Short mmCIF file of C-alpha atoms and ligand atoms in Angstrom, two decimals:
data_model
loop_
_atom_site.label_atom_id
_atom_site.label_comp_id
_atom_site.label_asym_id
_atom_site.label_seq_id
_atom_site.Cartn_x
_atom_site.Cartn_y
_atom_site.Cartn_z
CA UNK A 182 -2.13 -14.10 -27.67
CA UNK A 183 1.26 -14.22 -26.65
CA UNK A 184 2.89 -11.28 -24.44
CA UNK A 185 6.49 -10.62 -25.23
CA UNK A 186 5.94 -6.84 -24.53
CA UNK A 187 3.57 -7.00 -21.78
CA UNK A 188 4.57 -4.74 -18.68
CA UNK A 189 6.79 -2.33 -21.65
CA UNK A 190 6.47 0.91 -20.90
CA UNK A 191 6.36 2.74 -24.54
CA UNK A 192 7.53 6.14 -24.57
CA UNK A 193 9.87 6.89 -27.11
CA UNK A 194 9.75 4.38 -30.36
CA UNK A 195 13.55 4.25 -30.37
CA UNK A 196 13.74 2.52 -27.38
CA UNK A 197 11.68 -0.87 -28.72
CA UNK A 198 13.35 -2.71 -31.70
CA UNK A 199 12.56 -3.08 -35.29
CA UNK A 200 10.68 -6.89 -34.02
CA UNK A 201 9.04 -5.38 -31.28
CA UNK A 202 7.82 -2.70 -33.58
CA UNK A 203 7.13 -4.86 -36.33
CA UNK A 204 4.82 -6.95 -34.09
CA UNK A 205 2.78 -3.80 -32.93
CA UNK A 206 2.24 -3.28 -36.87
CA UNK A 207 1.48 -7.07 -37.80
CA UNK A 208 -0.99 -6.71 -33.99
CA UNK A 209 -2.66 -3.47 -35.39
CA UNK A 210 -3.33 -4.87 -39.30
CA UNK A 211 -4.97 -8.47 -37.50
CA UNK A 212 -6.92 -6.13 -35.18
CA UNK A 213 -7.94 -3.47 -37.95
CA UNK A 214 -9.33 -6.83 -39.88
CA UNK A 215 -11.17 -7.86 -36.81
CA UNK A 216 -12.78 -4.56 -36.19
CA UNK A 217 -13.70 -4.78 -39.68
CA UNK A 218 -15.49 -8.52 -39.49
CA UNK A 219 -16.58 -7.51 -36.44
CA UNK A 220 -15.04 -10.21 -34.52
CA UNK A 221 -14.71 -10.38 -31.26
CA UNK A 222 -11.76 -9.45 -29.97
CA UNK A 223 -11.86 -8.84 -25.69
CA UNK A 224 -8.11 -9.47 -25.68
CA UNK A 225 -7.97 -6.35 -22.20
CA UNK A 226 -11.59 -7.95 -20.84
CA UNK A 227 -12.08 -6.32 -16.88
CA UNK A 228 -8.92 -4.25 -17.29
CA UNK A 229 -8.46 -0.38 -16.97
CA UNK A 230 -6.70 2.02 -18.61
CA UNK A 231 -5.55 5.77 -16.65
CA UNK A 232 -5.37 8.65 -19.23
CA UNK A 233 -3.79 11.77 -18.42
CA UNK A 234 -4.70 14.42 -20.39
CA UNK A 235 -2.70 17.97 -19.83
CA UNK A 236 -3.70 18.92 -23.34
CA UNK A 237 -6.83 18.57 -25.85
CA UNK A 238 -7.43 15.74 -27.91
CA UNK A 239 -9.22 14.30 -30.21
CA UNK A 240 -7.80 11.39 -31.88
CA UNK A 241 -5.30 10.37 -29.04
CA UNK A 242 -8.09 10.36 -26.48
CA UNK A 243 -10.83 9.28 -28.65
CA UNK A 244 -8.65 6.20 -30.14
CA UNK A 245 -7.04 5.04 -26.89
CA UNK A 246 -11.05 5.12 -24.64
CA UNK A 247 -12.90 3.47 -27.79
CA UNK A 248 -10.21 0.99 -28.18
CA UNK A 249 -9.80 0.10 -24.36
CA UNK A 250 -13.95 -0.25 -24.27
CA UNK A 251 -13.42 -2.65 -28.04
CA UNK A 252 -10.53 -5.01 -25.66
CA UNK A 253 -13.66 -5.74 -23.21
CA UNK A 254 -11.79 -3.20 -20.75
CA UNK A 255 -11.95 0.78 -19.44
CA UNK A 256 -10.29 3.84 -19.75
CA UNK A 257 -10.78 6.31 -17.33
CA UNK A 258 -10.50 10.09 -18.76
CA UNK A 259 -8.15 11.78 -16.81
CA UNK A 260 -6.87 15.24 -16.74
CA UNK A 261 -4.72 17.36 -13.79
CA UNK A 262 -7.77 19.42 -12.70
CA UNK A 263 -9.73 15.78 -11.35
CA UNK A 264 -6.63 14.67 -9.80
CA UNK A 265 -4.96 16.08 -6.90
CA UNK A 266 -1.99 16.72 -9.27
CA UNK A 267 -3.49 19.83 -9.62
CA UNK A 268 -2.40 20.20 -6.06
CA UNK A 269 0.89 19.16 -6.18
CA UNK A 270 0.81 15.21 -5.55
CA UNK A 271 3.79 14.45 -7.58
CA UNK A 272 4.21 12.40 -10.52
CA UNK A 273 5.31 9.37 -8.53
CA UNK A 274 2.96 9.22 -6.05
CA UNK A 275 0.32 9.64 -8.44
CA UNK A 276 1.93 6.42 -10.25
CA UNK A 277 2.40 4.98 -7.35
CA UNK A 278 -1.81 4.97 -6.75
CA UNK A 279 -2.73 4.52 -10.16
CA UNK A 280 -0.57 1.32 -10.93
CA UNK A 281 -2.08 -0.60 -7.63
CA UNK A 282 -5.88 0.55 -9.09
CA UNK A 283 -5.96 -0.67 -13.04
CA UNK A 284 -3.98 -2.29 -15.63
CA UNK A 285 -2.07 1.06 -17.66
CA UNK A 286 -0.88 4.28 -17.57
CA UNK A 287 -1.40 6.66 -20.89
CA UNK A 288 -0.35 10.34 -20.80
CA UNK A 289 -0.40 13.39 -23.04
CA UNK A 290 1.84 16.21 -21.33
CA UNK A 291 3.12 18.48 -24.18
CA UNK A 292 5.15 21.32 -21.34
CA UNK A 293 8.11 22.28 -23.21
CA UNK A 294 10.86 20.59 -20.76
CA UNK A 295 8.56 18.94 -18.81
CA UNK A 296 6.29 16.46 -20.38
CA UNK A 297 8.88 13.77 -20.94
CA UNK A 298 10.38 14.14 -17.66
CA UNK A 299 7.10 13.64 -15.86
CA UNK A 300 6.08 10.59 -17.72
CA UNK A 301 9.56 8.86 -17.08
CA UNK A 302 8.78 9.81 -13.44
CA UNK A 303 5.68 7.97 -13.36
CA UNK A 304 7.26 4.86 -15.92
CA UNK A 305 10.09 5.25 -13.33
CA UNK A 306 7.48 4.14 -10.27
CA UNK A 307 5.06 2.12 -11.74
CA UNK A 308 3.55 -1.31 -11.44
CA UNK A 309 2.09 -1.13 -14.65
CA UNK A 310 3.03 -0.18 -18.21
CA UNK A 311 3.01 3.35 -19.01
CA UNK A 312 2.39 4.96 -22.53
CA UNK A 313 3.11 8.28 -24.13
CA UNK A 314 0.15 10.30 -25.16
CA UNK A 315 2.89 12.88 -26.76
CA UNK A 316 4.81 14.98 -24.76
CA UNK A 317 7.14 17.70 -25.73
CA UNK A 318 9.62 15.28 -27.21
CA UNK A 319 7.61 12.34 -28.72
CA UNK A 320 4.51 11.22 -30.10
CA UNK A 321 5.68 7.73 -30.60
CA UNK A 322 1.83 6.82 -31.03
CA UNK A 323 1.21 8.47 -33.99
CA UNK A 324 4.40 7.71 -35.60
CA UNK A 325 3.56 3.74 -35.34
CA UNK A 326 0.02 4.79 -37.00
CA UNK A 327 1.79 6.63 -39.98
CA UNK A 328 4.20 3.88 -40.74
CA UNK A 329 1.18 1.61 -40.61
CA UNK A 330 -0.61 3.86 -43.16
CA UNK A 331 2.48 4.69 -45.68
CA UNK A 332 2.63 0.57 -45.86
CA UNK A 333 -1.00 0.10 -46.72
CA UNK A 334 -0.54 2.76 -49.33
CA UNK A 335 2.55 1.52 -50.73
CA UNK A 336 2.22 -2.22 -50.31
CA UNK A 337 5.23 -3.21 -52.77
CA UNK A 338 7.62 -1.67 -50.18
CA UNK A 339 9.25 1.46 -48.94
CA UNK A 340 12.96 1.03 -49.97
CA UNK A 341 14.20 3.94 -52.44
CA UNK A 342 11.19 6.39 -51.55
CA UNK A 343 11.11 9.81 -49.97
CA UNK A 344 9.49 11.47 -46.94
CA UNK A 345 9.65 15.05 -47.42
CA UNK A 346 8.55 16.27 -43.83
CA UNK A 347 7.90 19.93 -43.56
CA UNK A 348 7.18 23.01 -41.23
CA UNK A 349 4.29 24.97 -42.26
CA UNK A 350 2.76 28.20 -41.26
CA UNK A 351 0.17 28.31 -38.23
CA UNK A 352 0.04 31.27 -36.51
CA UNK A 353 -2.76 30.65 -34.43
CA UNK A 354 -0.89 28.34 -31.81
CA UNK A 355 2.75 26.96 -31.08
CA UNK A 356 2.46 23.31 -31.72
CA UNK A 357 4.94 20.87 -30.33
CA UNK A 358 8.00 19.63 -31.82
CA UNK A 359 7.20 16.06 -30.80
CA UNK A 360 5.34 14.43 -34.51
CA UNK A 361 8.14 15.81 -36.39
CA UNK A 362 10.77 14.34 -34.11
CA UNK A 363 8.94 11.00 -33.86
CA UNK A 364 8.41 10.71 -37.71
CA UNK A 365 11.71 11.39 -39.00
CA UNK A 366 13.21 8.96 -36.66
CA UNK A 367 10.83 6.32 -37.23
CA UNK A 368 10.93 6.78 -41.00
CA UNK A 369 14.76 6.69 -41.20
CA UNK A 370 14.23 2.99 -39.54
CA UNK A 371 11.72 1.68 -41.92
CA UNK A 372 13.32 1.83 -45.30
CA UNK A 373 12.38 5.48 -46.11
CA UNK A 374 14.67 8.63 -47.40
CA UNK A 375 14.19 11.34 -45.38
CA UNK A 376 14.04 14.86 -46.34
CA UNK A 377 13.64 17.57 -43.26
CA UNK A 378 12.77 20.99 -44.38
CA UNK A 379 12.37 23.89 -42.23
CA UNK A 380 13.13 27.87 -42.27
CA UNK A 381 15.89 28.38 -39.49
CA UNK A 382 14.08 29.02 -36.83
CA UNK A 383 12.38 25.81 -36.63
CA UNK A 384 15.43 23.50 -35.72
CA UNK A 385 14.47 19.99 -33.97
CA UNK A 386 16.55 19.17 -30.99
CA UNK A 387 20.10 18.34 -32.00
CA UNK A 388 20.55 14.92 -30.30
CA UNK A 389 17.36 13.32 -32.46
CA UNK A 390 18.94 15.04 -35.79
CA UNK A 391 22.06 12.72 -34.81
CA UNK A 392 19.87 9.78 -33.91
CA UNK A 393 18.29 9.69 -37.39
CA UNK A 394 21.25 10.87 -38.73
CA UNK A 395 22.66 7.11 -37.25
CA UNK A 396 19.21 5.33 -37.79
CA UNK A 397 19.90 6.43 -41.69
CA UNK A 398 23.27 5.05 -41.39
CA UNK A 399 22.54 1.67 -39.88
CA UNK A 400 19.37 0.98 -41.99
CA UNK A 401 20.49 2.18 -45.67
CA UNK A 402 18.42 5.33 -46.07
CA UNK A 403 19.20 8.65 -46.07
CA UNK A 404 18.38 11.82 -43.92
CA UNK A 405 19.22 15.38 -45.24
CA UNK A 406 17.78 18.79 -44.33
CA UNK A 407 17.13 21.90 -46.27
CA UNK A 408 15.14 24.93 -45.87
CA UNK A 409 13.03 24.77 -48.77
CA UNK A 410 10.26 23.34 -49.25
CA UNK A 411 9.94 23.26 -52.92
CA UNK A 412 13.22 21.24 -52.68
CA UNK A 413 11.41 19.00 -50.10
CA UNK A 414 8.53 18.30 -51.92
CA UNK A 415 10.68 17.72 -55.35
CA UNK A 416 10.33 13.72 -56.21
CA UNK A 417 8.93 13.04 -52.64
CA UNK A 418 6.50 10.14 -52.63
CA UNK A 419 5.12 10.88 -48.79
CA UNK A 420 4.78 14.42 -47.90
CA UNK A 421 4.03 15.20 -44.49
CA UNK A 422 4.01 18.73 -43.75
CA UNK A 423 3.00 20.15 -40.25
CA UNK A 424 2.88 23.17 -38.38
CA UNK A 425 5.64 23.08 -34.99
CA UNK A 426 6.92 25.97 -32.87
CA UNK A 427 10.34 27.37 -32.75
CA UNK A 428 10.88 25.62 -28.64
CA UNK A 429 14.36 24.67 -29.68
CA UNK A 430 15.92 28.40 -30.43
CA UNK A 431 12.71 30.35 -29.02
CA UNK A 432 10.48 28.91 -25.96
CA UNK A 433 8.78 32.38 -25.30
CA UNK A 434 5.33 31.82 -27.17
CA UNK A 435 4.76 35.63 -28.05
CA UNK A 436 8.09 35.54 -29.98
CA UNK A 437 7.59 32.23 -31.28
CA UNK A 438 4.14 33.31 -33.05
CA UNK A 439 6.16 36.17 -34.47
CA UNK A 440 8.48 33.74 -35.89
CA UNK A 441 5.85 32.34 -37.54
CA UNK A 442 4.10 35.07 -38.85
CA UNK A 443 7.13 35.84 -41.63
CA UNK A 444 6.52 32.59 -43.35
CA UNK A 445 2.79 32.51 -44.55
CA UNK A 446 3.86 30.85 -48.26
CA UNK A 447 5.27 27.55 -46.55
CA UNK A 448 1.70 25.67 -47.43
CA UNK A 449 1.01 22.80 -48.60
CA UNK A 450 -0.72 23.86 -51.66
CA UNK A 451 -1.59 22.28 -55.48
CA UNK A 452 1.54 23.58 -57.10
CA UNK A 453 3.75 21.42 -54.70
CA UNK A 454 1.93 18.80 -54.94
CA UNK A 455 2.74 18.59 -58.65
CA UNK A 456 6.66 18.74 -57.69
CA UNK A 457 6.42 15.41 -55.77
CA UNK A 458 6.22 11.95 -57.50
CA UNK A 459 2.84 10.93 -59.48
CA UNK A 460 1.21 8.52 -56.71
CA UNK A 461 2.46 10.71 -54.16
CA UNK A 462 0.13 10.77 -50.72
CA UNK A 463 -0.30 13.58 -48.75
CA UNK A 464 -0.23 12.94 -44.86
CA UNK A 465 -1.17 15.26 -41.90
CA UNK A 466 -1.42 13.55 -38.54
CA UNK A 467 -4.39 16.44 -37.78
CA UNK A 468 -5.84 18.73 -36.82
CA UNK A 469 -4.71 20.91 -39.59
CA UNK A 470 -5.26 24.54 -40.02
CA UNK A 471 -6.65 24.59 -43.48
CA UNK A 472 -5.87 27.63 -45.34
CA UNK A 473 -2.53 28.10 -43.32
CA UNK A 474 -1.17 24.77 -43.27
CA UNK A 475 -2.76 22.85 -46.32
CA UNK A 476 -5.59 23.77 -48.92
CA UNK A 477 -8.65 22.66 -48.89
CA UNK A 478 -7.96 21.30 -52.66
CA UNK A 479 -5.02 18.99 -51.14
CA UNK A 480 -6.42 17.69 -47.93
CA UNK A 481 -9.56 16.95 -49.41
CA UNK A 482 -7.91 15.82 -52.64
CA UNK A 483 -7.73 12.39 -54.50
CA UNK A 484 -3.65 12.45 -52.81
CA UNK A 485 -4.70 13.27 -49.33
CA UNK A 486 -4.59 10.06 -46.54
CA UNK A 487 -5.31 12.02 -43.86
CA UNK A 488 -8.76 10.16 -42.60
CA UNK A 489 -7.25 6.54 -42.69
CA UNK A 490 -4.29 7.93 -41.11
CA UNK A 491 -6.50 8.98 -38.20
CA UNK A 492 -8.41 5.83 -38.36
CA UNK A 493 -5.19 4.01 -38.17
CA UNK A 494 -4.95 5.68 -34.63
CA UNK A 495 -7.24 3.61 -33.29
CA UNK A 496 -5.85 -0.06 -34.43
CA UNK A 497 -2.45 1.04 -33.60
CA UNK A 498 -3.48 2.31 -30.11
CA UNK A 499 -5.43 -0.91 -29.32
CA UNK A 500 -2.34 -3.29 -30.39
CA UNK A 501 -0.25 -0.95 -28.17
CA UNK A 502 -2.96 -1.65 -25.32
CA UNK A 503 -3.35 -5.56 -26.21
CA UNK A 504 0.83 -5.91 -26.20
CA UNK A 505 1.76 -4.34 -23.40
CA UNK A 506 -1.18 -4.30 -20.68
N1 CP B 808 -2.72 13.68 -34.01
C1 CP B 808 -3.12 13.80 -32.73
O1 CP B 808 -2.43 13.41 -31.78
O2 CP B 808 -4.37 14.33 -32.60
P1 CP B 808 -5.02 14.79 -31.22
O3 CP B 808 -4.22 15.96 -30.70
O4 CP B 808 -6.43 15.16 -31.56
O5 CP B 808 -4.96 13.62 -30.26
#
């Protein structure tokens, strides 16, 4: 296999091009068929992963440790409590240690003005590529595994459609801001019309609004926000809506849940399902709060893409692995 990304840290899908991103996609479809024939396929054999886990997971962890152990390699399962992190080693010299021991670095660190920072600290230090889990900016992993999913699904191409990506109500926890900021940027790359919706409270950072704003420019599709999601859902032949907290105008998590609370009818229900187009998919990059979020009608409907979506986790983390380790 040639390399042309190995030693690329991957942290923000903005900062790879539409080739080098292309190539994680054609990597992930040859190694989805692979897993499939069950062909071998020990393109990381003897090598070893780091994760660093500040927050649960299931799919990030679970894709990224059964795809390092499907490469022939390991992935140790990392959080701050077994590392010394926990008592204040910094970020560097922890990167410092870690990149002389194995073969990559992979953290999740969702702090709201921290996560990013700490994994460019360690990326900033290290021997050995680094990859973003999510933090409170980015989940750049999960945006490659949707793109990979909405082209399976719509295999005659993506020019002319709509993403309708949309805030929904979840009360029971703040969620990041990080898959809605990922997905609308990588969407506005790839040939898709974007559609943002969101009740005010609920802005995304300003500076990634202007990038897709100028990925929509330089790539013929369009981005446009409203705060309706009736109006996002209208015609929209991807909708992908998702729960995230109000960081951006209201950090303070008591407050933010109180946000929330006034806006129990933005769900993803049957009725708006009928105002987007006829073979339209429903996506949720999970776990969803059913009955807040989505019904159990849509997510379990004949429309809903959720599990290959999550399945698609796993081929696009092991390319990611294979390409750059
Ligand atoms: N979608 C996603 O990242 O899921 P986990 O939080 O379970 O990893």
């Amino acid at each position: 296999m040639s390399k042309p990304l190995q030693g690329r840290h991957f942290i923000d899908t903005q900062e790879w091009t539409r080739d080098e991103l292309e190539l994680v996609l054609e990597t992930s479809s040859d190694l989805k068929r692979k897993f499939y024939r069950d062909e071998p396929h020990a393109l990381l054999r003897d090598r070893t992963l780091f994760m660093l886990f500040w927050e649960q997971s299931t799919r990030t962890r679970n894709s990224f440790e059964a795809g390092m152990t499907q490469l022939g390699g390991h992935a140790h399962d990392l959080s701050p409590e077994k590392l010394q992190v926990s008592h204040g080693e910094t970020a560097q010299d922890t990167a410092r240690v870690l990149s002389r021991m194995g073969h990559g670095i992979a953290i999740r660190n969702c702090d709201w003005g921290k996560g990013n920072a700490f994994i460019r600290s360690v990326a900033a230090l290290s021997r050995v590529p680094v990859l973003n889990m999510q933090c409170d900016i980015f989940h750049p992993c999960q945006a490659v595994a949707d793109l990979m999913t909405i082209r399976e699904k719509f295999p005659d191409g993506l020019r002319g459609r709509k993403i309708a990506v949309s805030w929904t109500y979840a009360p029971s926890y703040v969620r990041p801001i990080s898959v809605p900021q990922s997905t609308i940027l990588m969407m506005s790359r790839f040939g898709l019309d974007v559609t943002l919706a969101h009740p005010k409270e609920f802005k995304l950072m300003p500076e990634i609004l202007a990038q897709a704003q100028a990925n929509a420019a330089a790539n013929g599709t369009k981005f446009e926000m409203v705060d309706d999601m009736d109006a996002a859902f209208e015609g929209a032949h991807i909708v992908y809506p998702k729960s995230w907290g109000c960081l951006v105008t209201e950090p303070d998590r008591q407050a933010a849940v109180q946000h929330i609370s006034r806006y129990p009818d933005w769900i993803a229900n049957e009725k708006r399902m009928a105002m987007a187009a006829k073979d339209a998919i429903y996506m949720h990059p999970l776990p969803a709060s059913r009955g807040q979020e989505v019904t159990d009608a849509v997510i379990d409907g004949p429309q809903s893409v959720v599990w290959d979506e999550a399945e698609n986790r796993l081929h696009t983390a092991k390319a990611l692995m294979a390409l750059t380790m």
